[in-house]
GROMACS .gro file of C-alpha atoms in nm:
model
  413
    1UNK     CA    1  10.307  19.443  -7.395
    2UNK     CA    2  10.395  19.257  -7.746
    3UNK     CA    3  10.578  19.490  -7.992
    4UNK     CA    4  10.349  19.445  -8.321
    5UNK     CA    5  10.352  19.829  -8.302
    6UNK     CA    6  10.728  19.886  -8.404
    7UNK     CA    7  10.739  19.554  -8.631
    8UNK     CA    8  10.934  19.617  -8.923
    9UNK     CA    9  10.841  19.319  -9.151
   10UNK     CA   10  10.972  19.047  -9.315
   11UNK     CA   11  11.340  19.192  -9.462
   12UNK     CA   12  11.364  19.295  -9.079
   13UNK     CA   13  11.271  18.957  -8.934
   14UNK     CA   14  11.495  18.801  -9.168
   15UNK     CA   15  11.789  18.983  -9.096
   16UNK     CA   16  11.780  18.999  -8.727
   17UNK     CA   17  11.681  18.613  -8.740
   18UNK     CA   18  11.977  18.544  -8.923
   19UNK     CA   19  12.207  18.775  -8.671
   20UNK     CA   20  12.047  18.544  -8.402
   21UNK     CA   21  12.156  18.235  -8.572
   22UNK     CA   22  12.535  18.362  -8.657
   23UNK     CA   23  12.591  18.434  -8.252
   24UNK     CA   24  12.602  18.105  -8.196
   25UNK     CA   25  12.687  17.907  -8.498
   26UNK     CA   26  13.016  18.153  -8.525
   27UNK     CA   27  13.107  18.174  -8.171
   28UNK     CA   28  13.343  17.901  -8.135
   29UNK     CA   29  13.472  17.807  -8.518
   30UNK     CA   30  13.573  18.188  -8.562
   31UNK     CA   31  13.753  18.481  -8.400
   32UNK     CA   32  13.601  18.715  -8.510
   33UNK     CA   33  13.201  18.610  -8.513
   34UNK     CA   34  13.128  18.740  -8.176
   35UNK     CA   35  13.204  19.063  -8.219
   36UNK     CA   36  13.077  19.098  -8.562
   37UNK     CA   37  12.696  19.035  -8.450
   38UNK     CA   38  12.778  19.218  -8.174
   39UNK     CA   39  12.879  19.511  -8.467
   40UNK     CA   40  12.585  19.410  -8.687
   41UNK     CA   41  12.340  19.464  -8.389
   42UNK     CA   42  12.490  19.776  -8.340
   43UNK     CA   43  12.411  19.918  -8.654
   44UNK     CA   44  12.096  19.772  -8.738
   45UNK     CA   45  11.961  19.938  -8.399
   46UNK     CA   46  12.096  20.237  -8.506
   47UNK     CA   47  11.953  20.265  -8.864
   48UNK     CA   48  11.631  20.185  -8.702
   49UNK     CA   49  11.677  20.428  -8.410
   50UNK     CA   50  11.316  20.572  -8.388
   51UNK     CA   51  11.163  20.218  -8.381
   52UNK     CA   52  11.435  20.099  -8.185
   53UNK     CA   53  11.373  20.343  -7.884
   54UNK     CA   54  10.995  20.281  -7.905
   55UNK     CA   55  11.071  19.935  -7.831
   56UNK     CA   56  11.242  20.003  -7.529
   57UNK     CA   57  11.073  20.307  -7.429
   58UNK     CA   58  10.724  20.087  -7.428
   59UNK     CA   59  10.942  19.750  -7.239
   60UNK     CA   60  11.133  19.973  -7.004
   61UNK     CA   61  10.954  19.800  -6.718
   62UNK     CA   62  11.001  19.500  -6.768
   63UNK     CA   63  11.384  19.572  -6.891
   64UNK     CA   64  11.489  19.832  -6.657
   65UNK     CA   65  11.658  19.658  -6.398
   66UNK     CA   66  11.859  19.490  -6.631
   67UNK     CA   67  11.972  19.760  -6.858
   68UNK     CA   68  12.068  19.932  -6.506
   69UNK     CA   69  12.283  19.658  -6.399
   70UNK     CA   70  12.513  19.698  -6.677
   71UNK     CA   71  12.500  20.074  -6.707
   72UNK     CA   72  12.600  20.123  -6.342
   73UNK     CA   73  12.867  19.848  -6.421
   74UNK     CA   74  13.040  20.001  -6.671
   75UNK     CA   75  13.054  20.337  -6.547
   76UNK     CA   76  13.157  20.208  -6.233
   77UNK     CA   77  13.451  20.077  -6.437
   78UNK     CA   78  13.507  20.380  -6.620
   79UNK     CA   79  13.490  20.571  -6.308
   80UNK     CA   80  13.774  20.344  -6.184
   81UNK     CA   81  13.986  20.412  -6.438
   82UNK     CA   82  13.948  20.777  -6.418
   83UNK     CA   83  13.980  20.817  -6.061
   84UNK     CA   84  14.293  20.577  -6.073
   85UNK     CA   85  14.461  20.766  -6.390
   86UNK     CA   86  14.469  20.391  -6.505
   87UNK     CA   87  14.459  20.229  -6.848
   88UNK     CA   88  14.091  20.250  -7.004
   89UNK     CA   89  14.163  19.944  -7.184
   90UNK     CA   90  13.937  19.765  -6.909
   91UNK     CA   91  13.665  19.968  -6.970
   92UNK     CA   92  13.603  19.833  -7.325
   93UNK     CA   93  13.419  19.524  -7.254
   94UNK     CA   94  13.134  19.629  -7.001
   95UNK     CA   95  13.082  19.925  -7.266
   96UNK     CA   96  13.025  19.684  -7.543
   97UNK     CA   97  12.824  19.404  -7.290
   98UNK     CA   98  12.612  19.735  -7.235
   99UNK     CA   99  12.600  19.846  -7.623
  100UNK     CA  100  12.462  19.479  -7.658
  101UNK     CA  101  12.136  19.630  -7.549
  102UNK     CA  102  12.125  19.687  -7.928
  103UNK     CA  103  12.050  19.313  -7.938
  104UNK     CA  104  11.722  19.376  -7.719
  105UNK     CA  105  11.582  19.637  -7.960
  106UNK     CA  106  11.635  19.434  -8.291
  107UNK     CA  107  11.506  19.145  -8.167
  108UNK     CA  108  11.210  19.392  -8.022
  109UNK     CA  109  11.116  19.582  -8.355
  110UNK     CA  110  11.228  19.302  -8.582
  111UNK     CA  111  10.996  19.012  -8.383
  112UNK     CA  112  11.310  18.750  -8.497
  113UNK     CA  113  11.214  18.419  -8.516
  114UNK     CA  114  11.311  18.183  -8.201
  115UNK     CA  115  11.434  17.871  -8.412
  116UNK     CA  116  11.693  18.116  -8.544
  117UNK     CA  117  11.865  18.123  -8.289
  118UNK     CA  118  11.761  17.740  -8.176
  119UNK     CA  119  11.886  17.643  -8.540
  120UNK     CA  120  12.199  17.812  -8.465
  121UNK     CA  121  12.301  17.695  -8.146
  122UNK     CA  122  12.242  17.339  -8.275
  123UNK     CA  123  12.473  17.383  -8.578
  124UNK     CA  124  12.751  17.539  -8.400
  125UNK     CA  125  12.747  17.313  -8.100
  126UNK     CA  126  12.786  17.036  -8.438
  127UNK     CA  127  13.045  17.249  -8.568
  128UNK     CA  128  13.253  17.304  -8.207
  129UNK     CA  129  13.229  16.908  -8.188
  130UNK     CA  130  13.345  16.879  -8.571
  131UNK     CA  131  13.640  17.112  -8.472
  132UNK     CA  132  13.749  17.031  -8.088
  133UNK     CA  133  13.747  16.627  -8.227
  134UNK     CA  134  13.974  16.663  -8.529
  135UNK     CA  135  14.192  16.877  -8.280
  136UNK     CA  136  14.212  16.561  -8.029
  137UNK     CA  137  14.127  16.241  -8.227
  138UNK     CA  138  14.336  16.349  -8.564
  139UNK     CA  139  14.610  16.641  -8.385
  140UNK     CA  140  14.699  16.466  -8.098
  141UNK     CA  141  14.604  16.772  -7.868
  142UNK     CA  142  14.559  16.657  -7.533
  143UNK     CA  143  14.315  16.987  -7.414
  144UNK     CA  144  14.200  17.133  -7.724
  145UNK     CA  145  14.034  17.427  -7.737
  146UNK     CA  146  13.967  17.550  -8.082
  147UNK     CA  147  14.100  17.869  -8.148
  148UNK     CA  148  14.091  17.964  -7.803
  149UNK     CA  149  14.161  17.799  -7.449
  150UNK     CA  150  14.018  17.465  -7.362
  151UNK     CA  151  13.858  17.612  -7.093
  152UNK     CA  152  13.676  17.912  -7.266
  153UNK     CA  153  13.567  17.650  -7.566
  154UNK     CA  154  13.450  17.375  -7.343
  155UNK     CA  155  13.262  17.620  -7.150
  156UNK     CA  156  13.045  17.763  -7.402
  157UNK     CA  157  13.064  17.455  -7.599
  158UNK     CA  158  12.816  17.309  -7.313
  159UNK     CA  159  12.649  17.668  -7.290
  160UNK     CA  160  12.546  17.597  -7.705
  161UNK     CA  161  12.439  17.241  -7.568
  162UNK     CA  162  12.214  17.370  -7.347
  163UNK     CA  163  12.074  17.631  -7.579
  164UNK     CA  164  11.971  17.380  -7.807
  165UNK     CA  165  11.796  17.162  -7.503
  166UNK     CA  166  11.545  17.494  -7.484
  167UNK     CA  167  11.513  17.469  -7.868
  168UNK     CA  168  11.435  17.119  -7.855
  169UNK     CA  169  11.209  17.225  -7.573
  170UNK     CA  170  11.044  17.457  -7.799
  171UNK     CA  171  11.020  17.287  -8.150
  172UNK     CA  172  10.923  16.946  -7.993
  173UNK     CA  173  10.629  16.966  -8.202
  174UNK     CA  174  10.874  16.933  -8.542
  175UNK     CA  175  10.995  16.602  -8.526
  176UNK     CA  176  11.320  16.737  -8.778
  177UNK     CA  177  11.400  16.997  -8.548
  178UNK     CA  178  11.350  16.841  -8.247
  179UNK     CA  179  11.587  16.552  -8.422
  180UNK     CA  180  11.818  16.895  -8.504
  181UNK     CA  181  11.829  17.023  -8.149
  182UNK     CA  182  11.891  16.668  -7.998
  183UNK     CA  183  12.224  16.641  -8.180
  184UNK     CA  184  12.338  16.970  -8.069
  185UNK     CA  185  12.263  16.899  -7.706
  186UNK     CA  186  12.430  16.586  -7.749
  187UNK     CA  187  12.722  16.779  -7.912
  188UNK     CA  188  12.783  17.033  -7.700
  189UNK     CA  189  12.848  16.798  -7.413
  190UNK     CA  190  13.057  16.580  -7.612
  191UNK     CA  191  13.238  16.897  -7.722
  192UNK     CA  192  13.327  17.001  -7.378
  193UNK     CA  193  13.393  16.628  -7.254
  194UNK     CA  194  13.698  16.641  -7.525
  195UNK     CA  195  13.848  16.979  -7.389
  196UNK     CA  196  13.890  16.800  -7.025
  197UNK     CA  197  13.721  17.089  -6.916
  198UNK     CA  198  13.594  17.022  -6.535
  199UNK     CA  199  13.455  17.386  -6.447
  200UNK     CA  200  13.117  17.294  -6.672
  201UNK     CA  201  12.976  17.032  -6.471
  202UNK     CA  202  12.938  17.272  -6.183
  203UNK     CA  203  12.746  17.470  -6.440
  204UNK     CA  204  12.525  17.118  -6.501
  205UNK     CA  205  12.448  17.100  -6.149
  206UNK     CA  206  12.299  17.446  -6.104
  207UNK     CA  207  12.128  17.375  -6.471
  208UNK     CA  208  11.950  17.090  -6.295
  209UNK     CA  209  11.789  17.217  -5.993
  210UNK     CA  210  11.574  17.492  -6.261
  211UNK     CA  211  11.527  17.218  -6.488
  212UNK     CA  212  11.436  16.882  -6.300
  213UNK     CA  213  11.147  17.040  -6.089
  214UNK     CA  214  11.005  17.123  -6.449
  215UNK     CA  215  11.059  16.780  -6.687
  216UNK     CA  216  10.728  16.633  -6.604
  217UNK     CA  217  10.539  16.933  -6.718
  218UNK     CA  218  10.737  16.930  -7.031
  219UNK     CA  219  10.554  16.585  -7.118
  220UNK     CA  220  10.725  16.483  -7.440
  221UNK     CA  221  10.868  16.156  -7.479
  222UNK     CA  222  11.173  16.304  -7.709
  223UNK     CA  223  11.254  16.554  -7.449
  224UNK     CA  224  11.297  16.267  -7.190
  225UNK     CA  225  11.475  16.049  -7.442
  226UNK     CA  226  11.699  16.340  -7.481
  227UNK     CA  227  11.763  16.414  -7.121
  228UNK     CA  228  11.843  16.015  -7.096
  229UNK     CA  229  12.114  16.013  -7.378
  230UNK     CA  230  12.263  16.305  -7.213
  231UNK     CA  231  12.301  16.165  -6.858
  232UNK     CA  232  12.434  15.836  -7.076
  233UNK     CA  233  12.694  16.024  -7.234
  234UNK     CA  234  12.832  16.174  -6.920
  235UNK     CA  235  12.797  15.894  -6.739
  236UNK     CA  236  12.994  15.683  -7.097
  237UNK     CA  237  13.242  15.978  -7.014
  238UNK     CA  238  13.345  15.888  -6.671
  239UNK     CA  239  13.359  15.515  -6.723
  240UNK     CA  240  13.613  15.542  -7.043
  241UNK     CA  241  13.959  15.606  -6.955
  242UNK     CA  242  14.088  15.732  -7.308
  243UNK     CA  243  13.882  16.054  -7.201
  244UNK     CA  244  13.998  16.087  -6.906
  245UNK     CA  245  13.735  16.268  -6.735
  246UNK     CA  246  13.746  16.049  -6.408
  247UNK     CA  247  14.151  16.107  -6.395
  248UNK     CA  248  14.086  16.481  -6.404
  249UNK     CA  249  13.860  16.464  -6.139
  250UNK     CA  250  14.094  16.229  -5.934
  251UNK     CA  251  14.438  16.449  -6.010
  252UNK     CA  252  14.226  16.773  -5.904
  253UNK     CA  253  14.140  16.614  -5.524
  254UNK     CA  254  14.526  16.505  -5.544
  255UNK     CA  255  14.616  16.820  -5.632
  256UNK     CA  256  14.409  17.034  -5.362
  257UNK     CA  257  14.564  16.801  -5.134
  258UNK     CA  258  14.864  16.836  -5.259
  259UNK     CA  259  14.854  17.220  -5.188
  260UNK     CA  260  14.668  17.162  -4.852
  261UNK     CA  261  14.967  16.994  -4.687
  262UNK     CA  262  15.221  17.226  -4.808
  263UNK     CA  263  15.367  17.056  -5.143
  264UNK     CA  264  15.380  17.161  -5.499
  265UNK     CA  265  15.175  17.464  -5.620
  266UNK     CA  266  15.213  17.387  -5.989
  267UNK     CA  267  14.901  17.197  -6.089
  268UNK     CA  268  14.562  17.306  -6.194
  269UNK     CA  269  14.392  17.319  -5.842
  270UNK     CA  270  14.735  17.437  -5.683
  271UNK     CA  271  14.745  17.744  -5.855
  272UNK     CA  272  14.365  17.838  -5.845
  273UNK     CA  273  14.416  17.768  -5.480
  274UNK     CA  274  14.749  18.023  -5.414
  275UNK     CA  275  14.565  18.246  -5.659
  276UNK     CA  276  14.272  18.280  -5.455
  277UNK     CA  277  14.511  18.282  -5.126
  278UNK     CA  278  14.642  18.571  -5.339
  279UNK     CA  279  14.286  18.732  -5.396
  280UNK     CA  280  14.199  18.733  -5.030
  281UNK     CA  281  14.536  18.915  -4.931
  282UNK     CA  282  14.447  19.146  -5.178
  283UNK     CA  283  14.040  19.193  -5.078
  284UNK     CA  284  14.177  19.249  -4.712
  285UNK     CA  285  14.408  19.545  -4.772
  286UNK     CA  286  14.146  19.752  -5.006
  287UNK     CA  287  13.792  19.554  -4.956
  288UNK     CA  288  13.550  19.900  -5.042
  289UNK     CA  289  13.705  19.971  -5.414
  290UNK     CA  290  13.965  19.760  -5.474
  291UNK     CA  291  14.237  19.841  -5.739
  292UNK     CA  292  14.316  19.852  -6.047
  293UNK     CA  293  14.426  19.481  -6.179
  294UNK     CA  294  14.812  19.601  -6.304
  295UNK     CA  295  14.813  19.796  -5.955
  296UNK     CA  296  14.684  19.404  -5.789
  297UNK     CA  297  14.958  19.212  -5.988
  298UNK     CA  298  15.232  19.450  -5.863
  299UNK     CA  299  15.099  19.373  -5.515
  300UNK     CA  300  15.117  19.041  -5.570
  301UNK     CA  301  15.473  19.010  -5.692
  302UNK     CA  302  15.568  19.192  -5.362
  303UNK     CA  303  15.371  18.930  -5.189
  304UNK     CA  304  15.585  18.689  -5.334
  305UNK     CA  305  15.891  18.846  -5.262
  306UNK     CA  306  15.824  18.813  -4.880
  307UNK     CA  307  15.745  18.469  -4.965
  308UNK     CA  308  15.408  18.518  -4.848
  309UNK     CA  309  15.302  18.359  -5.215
  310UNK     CA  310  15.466  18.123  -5.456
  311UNK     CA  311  15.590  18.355  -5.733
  312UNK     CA  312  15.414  18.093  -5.971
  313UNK     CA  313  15.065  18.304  -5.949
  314UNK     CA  314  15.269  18.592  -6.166
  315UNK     CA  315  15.212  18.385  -6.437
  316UNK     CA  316  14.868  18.361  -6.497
  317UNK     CA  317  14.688  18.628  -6.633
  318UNK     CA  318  14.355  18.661  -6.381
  319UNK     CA  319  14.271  18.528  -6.053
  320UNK     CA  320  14.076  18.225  -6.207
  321UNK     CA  321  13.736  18.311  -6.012
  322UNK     CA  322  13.500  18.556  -6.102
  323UNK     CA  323  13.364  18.660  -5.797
  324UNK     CA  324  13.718  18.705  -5.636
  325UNK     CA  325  13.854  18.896  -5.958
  326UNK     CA  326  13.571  19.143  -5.944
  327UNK     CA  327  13.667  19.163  -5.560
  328UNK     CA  328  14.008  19.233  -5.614
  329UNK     CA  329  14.017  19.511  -5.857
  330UNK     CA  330  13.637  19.639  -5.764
  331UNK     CA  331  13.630  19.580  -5.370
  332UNK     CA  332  13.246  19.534  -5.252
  333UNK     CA  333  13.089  19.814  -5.456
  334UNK     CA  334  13.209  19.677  -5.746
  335UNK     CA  335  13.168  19.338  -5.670
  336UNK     CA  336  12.784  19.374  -5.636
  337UNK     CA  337  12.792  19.567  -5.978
  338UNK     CA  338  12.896  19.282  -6.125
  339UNK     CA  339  12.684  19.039  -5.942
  340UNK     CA  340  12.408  19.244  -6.079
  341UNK     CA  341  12.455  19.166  -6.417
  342UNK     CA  342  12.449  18.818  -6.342
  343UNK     CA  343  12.147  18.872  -6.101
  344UNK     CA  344  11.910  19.105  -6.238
  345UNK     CA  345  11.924  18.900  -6.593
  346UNK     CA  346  11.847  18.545  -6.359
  347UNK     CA  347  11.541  18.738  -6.224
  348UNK     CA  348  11.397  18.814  -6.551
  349UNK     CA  349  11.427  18.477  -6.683
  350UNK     CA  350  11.323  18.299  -6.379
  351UNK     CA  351  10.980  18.512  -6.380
  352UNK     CA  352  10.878  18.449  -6.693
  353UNK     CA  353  11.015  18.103  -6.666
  354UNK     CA  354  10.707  18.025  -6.397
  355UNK     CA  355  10.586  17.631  -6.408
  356UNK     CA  356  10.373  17.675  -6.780
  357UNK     CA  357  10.607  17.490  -7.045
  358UNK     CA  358  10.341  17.563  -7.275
  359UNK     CA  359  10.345  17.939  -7.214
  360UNK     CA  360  10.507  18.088  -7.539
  361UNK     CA  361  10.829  18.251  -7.337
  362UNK     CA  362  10.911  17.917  -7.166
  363UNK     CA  363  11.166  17.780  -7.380
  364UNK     CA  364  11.295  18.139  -7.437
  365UNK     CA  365  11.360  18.206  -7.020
  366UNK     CA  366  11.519  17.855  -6.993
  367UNK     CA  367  11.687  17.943  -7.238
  368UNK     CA  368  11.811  18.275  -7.055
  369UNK     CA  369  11.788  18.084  -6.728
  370UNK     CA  370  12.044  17.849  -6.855
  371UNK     CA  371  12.310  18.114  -6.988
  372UNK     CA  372  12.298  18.277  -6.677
  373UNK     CA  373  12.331  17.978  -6.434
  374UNK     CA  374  12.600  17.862  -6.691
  375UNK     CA  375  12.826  18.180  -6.644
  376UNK     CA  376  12.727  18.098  -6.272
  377UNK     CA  377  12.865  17.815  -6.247
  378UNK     CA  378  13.215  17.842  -6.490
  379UNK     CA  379  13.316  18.168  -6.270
  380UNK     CA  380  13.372  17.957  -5.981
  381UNK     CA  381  13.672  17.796  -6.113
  382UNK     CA  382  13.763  18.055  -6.423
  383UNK     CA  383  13.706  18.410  -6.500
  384UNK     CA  384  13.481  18.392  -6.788
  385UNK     CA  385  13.431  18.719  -6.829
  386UNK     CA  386  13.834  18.806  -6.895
  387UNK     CA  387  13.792  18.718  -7.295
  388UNK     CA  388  13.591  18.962  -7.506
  389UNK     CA  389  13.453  18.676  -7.667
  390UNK     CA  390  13.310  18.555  -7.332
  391UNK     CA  391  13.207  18.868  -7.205
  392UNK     CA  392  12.983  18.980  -7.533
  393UNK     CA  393  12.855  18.603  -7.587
  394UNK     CA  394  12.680  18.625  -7.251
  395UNK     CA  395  12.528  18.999  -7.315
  396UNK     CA  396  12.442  18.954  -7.629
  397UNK     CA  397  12.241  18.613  -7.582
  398UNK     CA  398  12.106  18.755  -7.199
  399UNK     CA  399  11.957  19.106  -7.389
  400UNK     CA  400  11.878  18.852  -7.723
  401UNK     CA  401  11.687  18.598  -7.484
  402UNK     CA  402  11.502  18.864  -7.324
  403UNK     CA  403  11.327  18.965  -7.638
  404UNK     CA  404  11.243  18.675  -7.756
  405UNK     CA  405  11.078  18.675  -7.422
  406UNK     CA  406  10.879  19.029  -7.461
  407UNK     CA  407  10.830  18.909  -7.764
  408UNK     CA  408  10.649  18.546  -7.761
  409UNK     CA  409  10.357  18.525  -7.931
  410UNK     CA  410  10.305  18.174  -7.971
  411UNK     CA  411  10.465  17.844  -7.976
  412UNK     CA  412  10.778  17.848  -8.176
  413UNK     CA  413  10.777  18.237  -8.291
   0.00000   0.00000   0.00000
């Protein structure tokens, strides 16, 4: 069902279309962009509260699981907290991830423009590049990462690439913005190249097998230009030695073997690896609910203290996977609350994705397809969800995605 009926007109298009292009454009040359639109969502669902629940009430099929998945996770969280006495500082972000529902409803009664948000992805994967190159080629910084870790920056960096690979998808028609898109696709992954951030090409990998199956339908020359340029640059990338992205990948199989055999634990694979040793120990003793992370870290020194664990894991601040971190502090229940929100989102998308790229919502469920697979993919070596920034990026742009889905009228909306 489309949402003419709770269209607002042109001031509300406008303004919601620009909100969709700030999310990305800000989200890596600011601190405080993010949560802003996040903010600005907030209120503009509020102000137009009637409309606003008309949207959903009239979508709540098709949005129900989702908006579920992160309602049950955050009050699983909260409920954690309480039960523990713990700190309710956790509970902040999967309140705001579920608040981002906001961005759902505007982009629902406002019927936002797509190349908004294609517009802004390109720019700020331009601007990320821009920043993260003056950082290494003119500072000297070996892994740059903005104002933020190199990890976190590369990560979305690539995430903003492959946002504006849908939006080239989409606007292929417009030779401009298809010319627009291309750079930012080509920028993003020249963006994360610089960090030396290796967690992203996992993400590339899972990006593929939704993508390849579908490139013939997609029948535009520029697209497949595109795609070639890309697979040039990372392939540039591993041949060039002043990038060092073959090195990393050579010290990281030195260093799991490193850690394998008994030797040093203080390299980037050896402490993910005693981390997740860590983890495990930690699963084991309390796999149904976990505990609370201060309560994990505490057990973790005294795993150290009977030597059971280098003490060097008390220095990082999560368990550098996802999956394991939700493990450790949510045991099983609250590991498949989490999984949810990654899973119930990858459903949406991949229905409406189908095998029709002209169908109005394809470029829009790649799109979401792509965010989620992304997250996928960087959780496996990082917890992406730690920051605030990386936690609201991805539930904004999931609940932001999906109504440009509901919402797809025709070809470039």
């Amino acid at each position: 069902m489309n949402s003419n009926s709770t269209n607002m007109g042109a001031p509300a298009r406008n303004w919601i279309g620009a909100l969709a292009f700030l999310l990305p454009f800000l989200s890596l040359v600011t601190l405080f962009g993010v949560s802003l639109v996040s903010f600005l969502f907030l209120i503009s669902a509020l102000i137009w509260f009637k409309p606003s629940r008309d949207a959903l009430r009239s979508h709540w099929p098709q949005v129900r699981w989702v908006v579920l998945a992160f309602l049950l996770y955050f009050v699983f969280v909260q409920g954690c907290a309480l039960v523990r006495g713990a700190s309710m500082g956790p509970v902040e972000k999967p309140a705001r991830m579920f608040l981002a529902l906001t961005a759902l409803v505007a982009v629902l009664v406002s019927n936002a423009p797509r190349r908004a948000l294609w517009w802004g992805a390109s720019t700020g994967a331009l601007a990320s590049l821009a920043f993260i190159g003056w950082q290494r080629l003119a500072l000297h910084i070996d892994r740059p990462g903005g104002l933020i870790n190199a990890i976190t920056f590369g990560d979305l960096a690539l995430l903003l690439g492959l946002l504006s690979l849908a939006g080239a998808i989409d606007l292929r028609a417009s030779r401009r913005e298809t010319l627009l898109c291309g750079a930012g696709v080509l920028a993003g992954l020249a963006a994360s190249i610089l960090t030396g951030t290796r967690g992203g090409w996992i993400s590339l990998l899972l990006v593929a097998l939704v993508l390849a199956p579908r490139v013939r339908m997609i029948d535009s020359r520029a697209l497949s230009g595109l795609l070639a340029a890309g697979l040039l640059l990372l392939g540039t990338s591993w041949f060039v030695p002043a990038l060092g992205v073959q090195e990393r990948f050579a010290e990281g199989v030195r260093d799991a073997e490193t850690w394998y055999e008994g030797g040093s634990v203080w390299t980037n694979v050896g402490t993910r690896l005693e981390l997740w040793k860590g983890a495990a120990m930690l699963i084991e003793e309390k796999p149904l609910l976990g505990r609370d992370f201060d309560a994990a870290r505490t057990r973790l020194a005294e795993f150290a203290q009977q030597g059971r664990l280098d003490p060097l894991v008390l220095e990082l601040p999560h368990l550098h996977n996802d999956g394991l971190q939700a493990l450790a502090t949510g045991g099983v229940v609250g590991f498949v609350l989490w999984a949810s929100i990654l899973v119930a989102p990858l459903a949406f998308f991949l229905r409406r994705l189908g095998r029709d790229a002209q169908a109005p919502q394809f470029a829009a469920a790649l799109a979401g397809t792509f965010v989620v697979l992304g997250y996928i993919g960087f959780g496996l070596t990082e917890v992406i969800f730690w920051s605030m920034k990386g936690s609201l990026f991805y539930a904004l742009m999931v609940f932001m995605l999906m109504g440009f889905c509901l919402n797809a009228k025709d070809k470039i909306g």
